[in-house]
């Protein structure tokens, strides 16, 4: 009986939701159609207005271009370009040109002023006389072509026309003269606007001449018109909110209808939320916390819960309990394995290294090289202080490189003029977190096996760099190198030649490979290469940014 009631209630809820959805869809479709029609009419109206403005502006520029082309063909101006300077004929011609331009240029509405410029003596005069503030433009005269330019500092368009070899006629049109008309159109209709200009008639860089500074909203309509001859684009932005404001009555009706529908569904939604959604959210939250690695608390639902969800919550709590127990055991095993690896590496340190270094210090003191002896003591102390202080899971690359540098500098003092050592890293990798003593075994192996012939000069480089999305830590030496069968990716499951089952050989490499896999998983790998001149053993860490201090929660370091 209970199942039948639950099923009937479910059908009622589903039917109410279906009716409400159909009603809202039909109402929304009606409103969308009406809104689209009004918006389309308004856009067409504004587009016609903008087209008329651009056509008027084009006619004004064509008028100005025709006038300046006629000036370029004027007899007196052409005579001025070939007459000798400082002659009476030159002065009389100049006066006639000035009087003629002054009398006629006012008929061109767009032009703000005209300049006449003679390259021979740098003499200029502007018309009218009180607008002589464009002289800085003339510094670019030798690079001019017969087209319109924009001076961004003075916000003015100018067009030079060259007459003969010496004389220029230049017309000026302030950008504000164009923007003021555009601003009047936009402000008068409550629109956003912008005017952009592109250099070289649409082929160069673009520059915003003016805009209203308003941000575009979702659904706003952009009406654009280009004036190709000038490389200018005029845009009007019709804000959708203006159309909504004109339909307040319909919006009120829609809001009232939605409120009524919401009131009708309130009880259904409340019951659905209390009996189904709230327990389901608790279950999903618990799953997400558990997936993120958090210690999940048992989920306890409150109130009446559907039997199916109650059973699912119970199963989830039991599953979490079982997994937490297994996770704890695995974590303990991992810690124990990590401790054993570190102890193994500490035991790998060459037992003769300390005694050899002490003999080196003794010989340095005996030979009177006390400063070198002090340096060696400091390096040795720093080296063993790092080793004996290993107790954390990770350290920084900077600290590991300092540790390797101490070891290599001591070896360099033991074999002066035989070792060429360099330890370099990218600054970005200084705070990269790595397992302690990850690079030192590679450097020690390079010295131990690569520098077996003490009569030859030995080069050793320890580097850390960023290559794309990878951090690459390399130990490179000029020794005899690895055989061909060792080269490539170092697979810890592969049986390499010469490695015995008891693990007495290649222990250093195997431990490094295991620790890289343990700490980085599929993101880390060990690679052995031979270039023909040198041996390279590289540790590759992909997505290394995840292991930088500040991008993770590890704060306790060596």
XYZ file of C-alpha atoms in Angstrom:
558
model
C 0.000 0.000 0.000
C 2.836 2.409 0.869
C 4.578 1.649 -2.410
C 1.360 2.355 -4.321
C 0.931 5.726 -2.544
C 4.546 6.674 -3.206
C 4.162 5.781 -6.869
C 0.922 7.782 -7.174
C 2.507 10.784 -5.449
C 5.439 10.582 -7.791
C 3.098 10.639 -10.798
C 1.300 13.694 -9.416
C 4.578 15.561 -8.920
C 5.792 14.585 -12.360
C 2.505 15.691 -13.962
C 2.547 19.086 -12.187
C 6.119 19.681 -13.201
C 5.254 18.789 -16.803
C 2.280 21.176 -16.946
C 4.301 23.982 -15.384
C 7.171 23.398 -17.793
C 4.863 23.468 -20.844
C 3.158 26.643 -19.624
C 6.456 28.416 -18.988
C 7.857 27.308 -22.340
C 4.843 28.642 -24.252
C 4.844 31.899 -22.320
C 8.584 32.333 -22.798
C 8.266 31.615 -26.538
C 5.570 34.293 -26.856
C 7.661 36.827 -25.000
C 10.796 35.944 -26.958
C 8.945 36.426 -30.261
C 7.631 39.814 -29.212
C 10.977 40.888 -27.833
C 12.822 39.772 -30.984
C 10.400 41.683 -33.230
C 10.779 44.919 -31.284
C 14.537 44.532 -31.092
C 14.761 43.909 -34.846
C 12.750 47.041 -35.616
C 14.876 49.168 -33.331
C 18.119 47.725 -34.762
C 16.978 48.480 -38.330
C 16.078 52.029 -37.337
C 19.451 52.659 -35.734
C 21.255 50.991 -38.651
C 19.575 53.362 -41.117
C 20.493 56.311 -38.907
C 24.136 55.209 -38.745
C 24.268 54.593 -42.516
C 22.982 58.114 -43.174
C 25.615 59.583 -40.862
C 28.466 57.621 -42.486
C 27.214 58.568 -45.960
C 27.167 62.242 -44.924
C 30.681 61.960 -43.473
C 31.892 60.218 -46.646
C 30.493 63.064 -48.737
C 32.278 65.617 -46.540
C 35.615 63.816 -46.880
C 35.101 63.487 -50.649
C 34.425 67.232 -50.771
C 37.619 67.946 -48.835
C 39.644 65.587 -51.057
C 38.308 67.243 -54.226
C 39.148 70.688 -52.902
C 42.712 69.683 -51.982
C 43.220 67.947 -55.343
C 42.164 71.168 -57.056
C 44.680 73.066 -54.941
C 47.374 70.645 -56.088
C 46.554 71.636 -59.662
C 46.476 75.407 -58.907
C 48.827 77.406 -61.146
C 50.122 79.739 -58.424
C 50.896 76.899 -56.001
C 52.785 75.035 -58.718
C 54.710 78.205 -59.567
C 55.540 78.622 -55.883
C 57.220 75.191 -55.879
C 59.640 76.137 -58.685
C 60.373 79.800 -57.995
C 63.550 80.828 -56.242
C 63.281 81.686 -52.575
C 63.569 85.266 -51.331
C 62.567 86.732 -54.700
C 59.820 89.202 -55.357
C 58.058 86.733 -57.629
C 58.109 84.110 -54.855
C 56.656 86.545 -52.303
C 53.925 87.772 -54.662
C 52.952 84.223 -55.588
C 52.895 83.240 -51.936
C 50.581 86.183 -51.147
C 48.180 85.262 -53.961
C 48.088 81.630 -52.814
C 47.407 82.681 -49.219
C 44.592 85.054 -50.239
C 42.996 82.493 -52.549
C 43.002 79.674 -49.968
C 41.770 81.969 -47.188
C 38.836 83.089 -49.306
C 37.706 79.620 -50.405
C 38.607 76.964 -47.790
C 35.734 77.986 -45.479
C 33.321 76.430 -47.964
C 34.616 72.997 -46.908
C 32.812 72.232 -43.615
C 35.032 69.340 -42.556
C 38.428 71.108 -42.789
C 39.587 72.822 -39.615
C 42.663 74.425 -41.178
C 45.055 74.241 -44.134
C 48.838 74.485 -44.137
C 51.234 75.435 -46.908
C 54.740 74.100 -46.267
C 57.945 74.716 -48.276
C 60.642 72.076 -47.641
C 63.426 74.328 -48.991
C 63.293 76.871 -46.205
C 60.949 75.174 -43.747
C 58.556 78.108 -44.107
C 54.932 77.425 -43.293
C 51.742 79.376 -42.933
C 48.406 78.176 -41.660
C 44.939 79.214 -42.632
C 43.277 80.593 -40.602
C 46.133 82.293 -38.790
C 44.885 81.490 -35.286
C 45.079 77.702 -35.814
C 48.788 77.299 -36.243
C 49.175 74.459 -33.738
C 49.908 71.525 -36.063
C 53.553 72.373 -36.854
C 54.833 69.195 -35.129
C 53.213 67.091 -37.823
C 55.546 68.614 -40.412
C 58.535 66.767 -38.894
C 57.324 63.644 -40.725
C 57.026 65.395 -44.110
C 59.631 63.278 -45.910
C 57.741 60.044 -45.225
C 54.337 61.276 -46.397
C 52.155 59.759 -49.072
C 49.052 61.316 -50.640
C 46.502 59.863 -48.163
C 44.901 60.563 -44.807
C 46.961 60.043 -41.639
C 46.089 60.153 -37.932
C 48.229 61.989 -35.376
C 47.306 60.223 -32.136
C 48.969 62.782 -29.869
C 47.032 65.742 -31.269
C 43.935 63.683 -32.237
C 43.773 65.075 -35.754
C 43.477 63.587 -39.256
C 45.666 65.219 -41.883
C 46.195 64.694 -45.593
C 49.299 66.018 -47.419
C 49.340 66.849 -51.145
C 52.755 67.431 -52.663
C 53.190 70.021 -55.405
C 56.372 69.750 -57.391
C 59.442 68.735 -55.424
C 59.235 71.172 -52.540
C 55.794 72.419 -51.560
C 53.110 70.620 -49.565
C 49.473 71.505 -48.996
C 48.133 69.824 -45.840
C 44.496 69.730 -44.669
C 43.573 69.024 -41.037
C 40.365 67.515 -39.598
C 40.199 67.155 -35.757
C 38.833 63.801 -34.600
C 36.550 65.605 -32.181
C 34.753 67.099 -35.181
C 33.820 63.534 -36.194
C 33.226 62.203 -32.684
C 30.931 65.054 -31.637
C 28.392 64.145 -34.320
C 28.621 60.444 -33.419
C 28.203 61.303 -29.736
C 25.086 63.346 -30.438
C 23.495 60.452 -32.323
C 24.286 57.926 -29.560
C 23.438 60.059 -26.522
C 20.201 61.292 -28.055
C 19.000 57.688 -28.416
C 20.514 56.233 -25.239
C 23.029 54.073 -27.128
C 26.605 53.082 -26.543
C 29.046 54.006 -29.280
C 32.631 53.713 -30.484
C 34.712 54.901 -33.442
C 37.882 53.045 -34.439
C 40.427 53.784 -37.139
C 42.732 51.297 -38.822
C 46.008 52.430 -40.340
C 46.641 52.055 -44.082
C 42.974 51.760 -44.975
C 42.241 48.670 -42.888
C 45.577 46.844 -43.195
C 47.530 48.196 -40.202
C 47.108 48.679 -36.456
C 43.728 49.813 -35.135
C 43.199 52.765 -32.801
C 40.102 53.746 -30.799
C 39.248 57.360 -31.624
C 36.457 57.552 -29.052
C 33.902 55.520 -27.104
C 31.353 55.959 -24.369
C 33.258 53.573 -22.043
C 30.205 51.461 -21.258
C 30.637 47.714 -20.997
C 28.573 45.527 -23.257
C 25.935 43.384 -21.596
C 24.697 39.964 -22.522
C 22.471 40.093 -25.614
C 23.339 43.699 -26.565
C 23.048 44.377 -30.312
C 26.054 45.893 -32.106
C 25.341 47.949 -35.233
C 28.484 48.617 -37.266
C 29.166 50.614 -40.417
C 32.547 50.892 -42.135
C 33.957 53.779 -44.127
C 36.517 51.837 -46.154
C 38.094 54.889 -47.737
C 39.250 56.155 -44.333
C 39.618 52.779 -42.616
C 37.108 53.867 -39.948
C 34.436 51.751 -38.284
C 31.439 53.290 -36.497
C 29.556 51.198 -33.936
C 26.341 51.762 -32.029
C 25.449 49.460 -29.125
C 21.775 48.985 -28.372
C 21.371 47.757 -24.803
C 18.837 44.990 -24.464
C 17.685 46.465 -21.180
C 16.088 49.358 -23.087
C 13.742 46.943 -24.834
C 12.899 45.292 -21.528
C 12.016 48.663 -20.023
C 9.449 49.187 -22.769
C 7.745 45.907 -21.809
C 7.297 46.455 -18.087
C 3.654 45.403 -18.192
C 4.473 42.095 -19.850
C 7.337 41.455 -17.460
C 4.991 42.089 -14.546
C 2.538 39.572 -15.953
C 5.291 37.023 -16.468
C 6.613 37.561 -12.938
C 3.149 37.120 -11.451
C 2.590 33.938 -13.394
C 5.909 32.515 -12.281
C 5.103 33.334 -8.649
C 1.778 31.545 -8.894
C 3.422 28.513 -10.466
C 6.116 28.574 -7.787
C 3.486 28.705 -5.037
C 1.670 25.733 -6.579
C 4.860 23.693 -6.673
C 6.209 24.809 -3.299
C 4.803 21.916 -1.330
C 5.918 19.368 -3.918
C 9.427 20.767 -4.089
C 9.702 21.008 -0.301
C 8.744 17.381 0.131
C 11.062 16.314 -2.666
C 13.916 18.246 -1.123
C 13.288 16.959 2.410
C 12.860 13.315 1.488
C 15.144 12.983 -1.511
C 17.411 15.936 -2.416
C 18.770 16.694 1.081
C 19.839 13.082 1.763
C 21.218 12.831 -1.771
C 23.272 16.015 -1.256
C 24.650 14.592 1.979
C 25.641 11.436 0.150
C 27.268 13.359 -2.724
C 29.108 15.657 -0.277
C 30.467 12.661 1.585
C 31.614 11.078 -1.697
C 33.315 14.313 -2.816
C 35.151 14.720 0.498
C 36.269 11.121 0.359
C 37.400 11.530 -3.291
C 39.395 14.653 -2.326
C 41.276 12.685 0.306
C 39.518 14.157 3.341
C 38.707 11.960 6.283
C 34.993 11.371 5.693
C 32.679 11.314 8.702
C 29.747 8.864 8.733
C 26.664 10.366 7.037
C 23.642 10.760 9.290
C 20.394 11.772 7.596
C 17.799 13.723 9.525
C 14.046 13.347 9.233
C 12.155 11.018 6.937
C 14.296 9.564 4.132
C 13.320 7.390 1.227
C 14.217 3.736 1.951
C 16.440 3.441 -1.114
C 18.541 6.462 -0.120
C 18.752 5.321 3.474
C 20.155 1.995 2.338
C 22.624 3.711 -0.033
C 23.902 5.937 2.828
C 24.359 2.910 5.066
C 26.341 1.061 2.355
C 28.493 4.148 1.729
C 29.346 4.540 5.440
C 30.385 0.898 5.610
C 32.472 1.229 2.419
C 34.256 4.328 3.801
C 35.047 2.483 7.017
C 36.603 -0.397 5.110
C 38.606 1.835 2.728
C 39.916 4.033 5.559
C 41.284 0.948 7.296
C 43.004 -0.214 4.097
C 44.310 3.313 3.380
C 45.865 3.554 6.833
C 47.639 0.225 6.380
C 48.925 1.225 2.913
C 50.154 4.587 4.244
C 52.083 2.871 7.041
C 53.645 0.496 4.527
C 54.632 3.425 2.298
C 56.253 5.284 5.208
C 58.161 2.192 6.201
C 59.346 1.672 2.616
C 60.430 5.316 2.438
C 62.440 4.998 5.659
C 64.117 1.853 4.366
C 65.038 3.573 1.090
C 66.587 6.540 2.898
C 68.500 4.253 5.254
C 69.681 2.244 2.252
C 70.925 5.387 0.508
C 72.683 6.611 3.640
C 74.439 3.255 3.793
C 75.412 3.593 0.130
C 77.582 6.642 0.811
C 81.136 5.693 -0.004
C 82.683 4.557 3.322
C 86.050 5.846 2.124
C 84.705 9.354 1.439
C 85.026 10.555 5.043
C 88.497 9.111 5.601
C 89.726 10.404 2.224
C 88.394 13.860 3.022
C 90.056 13.859 6.449
C 93.352 12.893 4.815
C 92.848 15.734 2.350
C 92.323 18.214 5.201
C 95.439 16.927 6.955
C 97.535 17.296 3.790
C 96.194 20.813 3.165
C 97.114 21.873 6.705
C 100.499 20.200 6.470
C 101.259 22.041 3.229
C 100.227 25.396 4.719
C 97.073 25.807 2.623
C 94.935 26.636 5.624
C 92.250 28.552 3.720
C 91.542 25.561 1.499
C 91.518 23.336 4.570
C 88.944 25.605 6.229
C 86.809 25.536 3.085
C 87.015 21.752 3.003
C 85.996 21.467 6.670
C 83.001 23.740 6.106
C 81.936 21.753 3.036
C 82.307 18.457 4.889
C 80.322 19.747 7.877
C 77.517 21.013 5.652
C 77.520 17.724 3.743
C 77.139 15.508 6.836
C 74.742 17.917 8.552
C 72.366 17.474 5.599
C 72.769 13.668 5.644
C 72.210 13.262 9.360
C 69.235 15.648 9.292
C 67.257 13.679 6.715
C 63.928 12.886 8.288
C 61.304 14.596 6.154
C 59.583 13.244 3.112
C 60.679 16.100 0.824
C 63.201 18.907 0.557
C 63.699 21.762 -1.900
C 65.819 21.523 -5.013
C 67.888 24.445 -3.710
C 68.880 22.491 -0.579
C 69.599 19.316 -2.570
C 71.815 21.249 -5.009
C 73.705 22.828 -2.109
C 74.287 19.318 -0.722
C 75.549 18.051 -4.102
C 77.776 21.146 -4.468
C 79.417 20.407 -1.096
C 80.247 16.872 -2.227
C 81.580 17.925 -5.641
C 83.673 20.796 -4.267
C 85.370 18.374 -1.854
C 86.104 16.027 -4.768
C 87.461 18.983 -6.737
C 89.874 19.769 -3.881
C 91.016 16.136 -3.910
C 91.710 16.193 -7.633
C 92.722 19.753 -8.538
C 93.079 20.539 -12.250
C 91.392 17.226 -13.075
C 87.745 17.970 -12.403
C 85.624 20.565 -14.231
C 82.394 20.871 -12.226
C 79.279 23.034 -12.754
C 76.047 23.035 -10.742
C 73.329 25.153 -12.370
C 69.542 25.475 -12.057
C 66.706 27.640 -13.283
C 65.633 30.158 -10.686
C 62.006 29.027 -11.091
C 62.929 25.550 -9.745
C 64.537 26.721 -6.494
C 61.438 25.858 -4.404
C 60.611 22.628 -6.252
C 59.951 19.850 -3.718
C 61.836 16.590 -4.295
C 62.688 13.555 -2.137
C 65.954 14.153 -0.222
C 69.132 12.582 -1.660
C 67.525 12.153 -5.071
C 70.349 13.703 -7.136
C 73.365 13.006 -4.914
C 73.547 9.243 -5.764
C 73.657 10.138 -9.470
C 76.495 12.631 -8.934
C 78.438 10.167 -6.773
C 78.030 7.394 -9.379
C 79.283 9.763 -12.079
C 82.462 10.482 -10.090
C 82.919 6.868 -8.983
C 82.492 5.193 -12.380
C 82.937 7.972 -14.930
C 86.143 9.303 -13.345
C 87.779 5.920 -13.098
C 90.702 7.057 -15.273
C 92.356 9.675 -13.043
C 94.854 10.640 -15.744
C 92.199 12.259 -17.946
C 90.354 15.529 -17.485
C 86.784 14.907 -16.266
C 83.794 17.215 -16.852
C 80.676 16.936 -14.678
C 77.566 19.101 -14.936
C 74.548 18.972 -12.617
C 71.667 21.009 -14.066
C 67.974 21.657 -13.518
C 65.949 23.403 -16.196
C 62.401 23.818 -17.442
C 61.582 22.340 -20.849
C 57.978 23.056 -21.801
C 55.820 21.598 -19.031
C 58.641 19.406 -17.675
C 61.321 19.965 -15.058
C 64.469 18.109 -16.143
C 67.157 17.341 -13.524
C 70.331 16.054 -15.218
C 73.723 14.719 -14.191
C 76.019 14.807 -17.228
C 79.660 13.659 -17.362
C 82.383 13.001 -19.894
C 83.072 9.458 -18.695
C 82.916 6.246 -20.651
C 79.130 6.038 -20.349
C 76.595 3.222 -20.144
C 76.369 0.340 -22.594
C 73.713 0.641 -25.267
C 71.327 -1.789 -23.547
C 71.107 0.528 -20.534
C 70.032 3.602 -22.484
C 66.517 4.989 -22.669
C 63.810 5.023 -20.017
C 64.860 3.347 -16.784
C 62.139 0.784 -16.112
C 62.383 -0.607 -12.601
C 60.531 -3.756 -13.708
C 63.140 -4.490 -16.390
C 66.015 -6.865 -15.685
C 69.139 -4.997 -16.822
C 72.353 -6.848 -17.762
C 74.695 -7.298 -14.865
C 72.055 -6.788 -12.184
C 71.918 -9.682 -9.798
C 68.779 -10.846 -8.100
C 70.185 -9.898 -4.689
C 70.279 -6.256 -5.854
C 73.988 -5.715 -5.113
C 74.591 -3.821 -8.364
C 72.863 -0.705 -9.732
C 71.442 -0.108 -6.259
C 71.778 3.678 -6.568
C 69.948 3.888 -9.882
C 67.245 1.475 -8.783
C 66.608 3.383 -5.571
C 66.393 6.689 -7.447
C 63.972 5.171 -9.987
C 61.801 3.704 -7.240
C 61.659 7.003 -5.324
C 60.750 8.937 -8.480
C 57.899 6.493 -9.124
C 56.808 6.555 -5.487
C 56.643 10.352 -5.226
C 55.509 11.383 -8.709
C 53.776 8.324 -10.151
C 53.258 8.564 -13.908
C 54.454 12.194 -13.855
C 58.057 11.149 -13.117
C 60.614 9.075 -15.009
C 64.357 8.319 -15.113
C 66.202 8.355 -18.449
C 69.751 7.351 -19.429
C 71.289 8.777 -22.616
C 74.649 8.659 -24.370
C 75.358 11.475 -26.854
C 78.584 10.004 -28.155
C 80.655 12.392 -26.032
C 78.978 12.365 -22.644
C 76.616 10.401 -20.414
C 73.340 11.943 -19.233
C 71.135 10.605 -16.463
C 67.963 12.726 -16.279
C 65.006 12.822 -13.922
C 61.924 14.194 -15.715
C 59.045 15.622 -13.645
C 55.920 16.518 -15.625
C 53.502 19.166 -14.329
C 56.236 20.227 -11.912
C 54.331 23.368 -10.789
C 52.196 21.123 -8.564
C 55.312 20.372 -6.443
C 56.448 23.970 -5.827
C 56.190 25.459 -2.332
C 53.131 27.676 -2.211
C 51.192 25.374 -4.553
C 50.847 22.582 -1.999
C 50.439 22.214 1.735
C 53.909 20.890 2.596
C 55.647 23.346 4.934
C 57.922 21.129 7.006
C 61.185 20.765 5.085
C 64.810 20.024 5.874
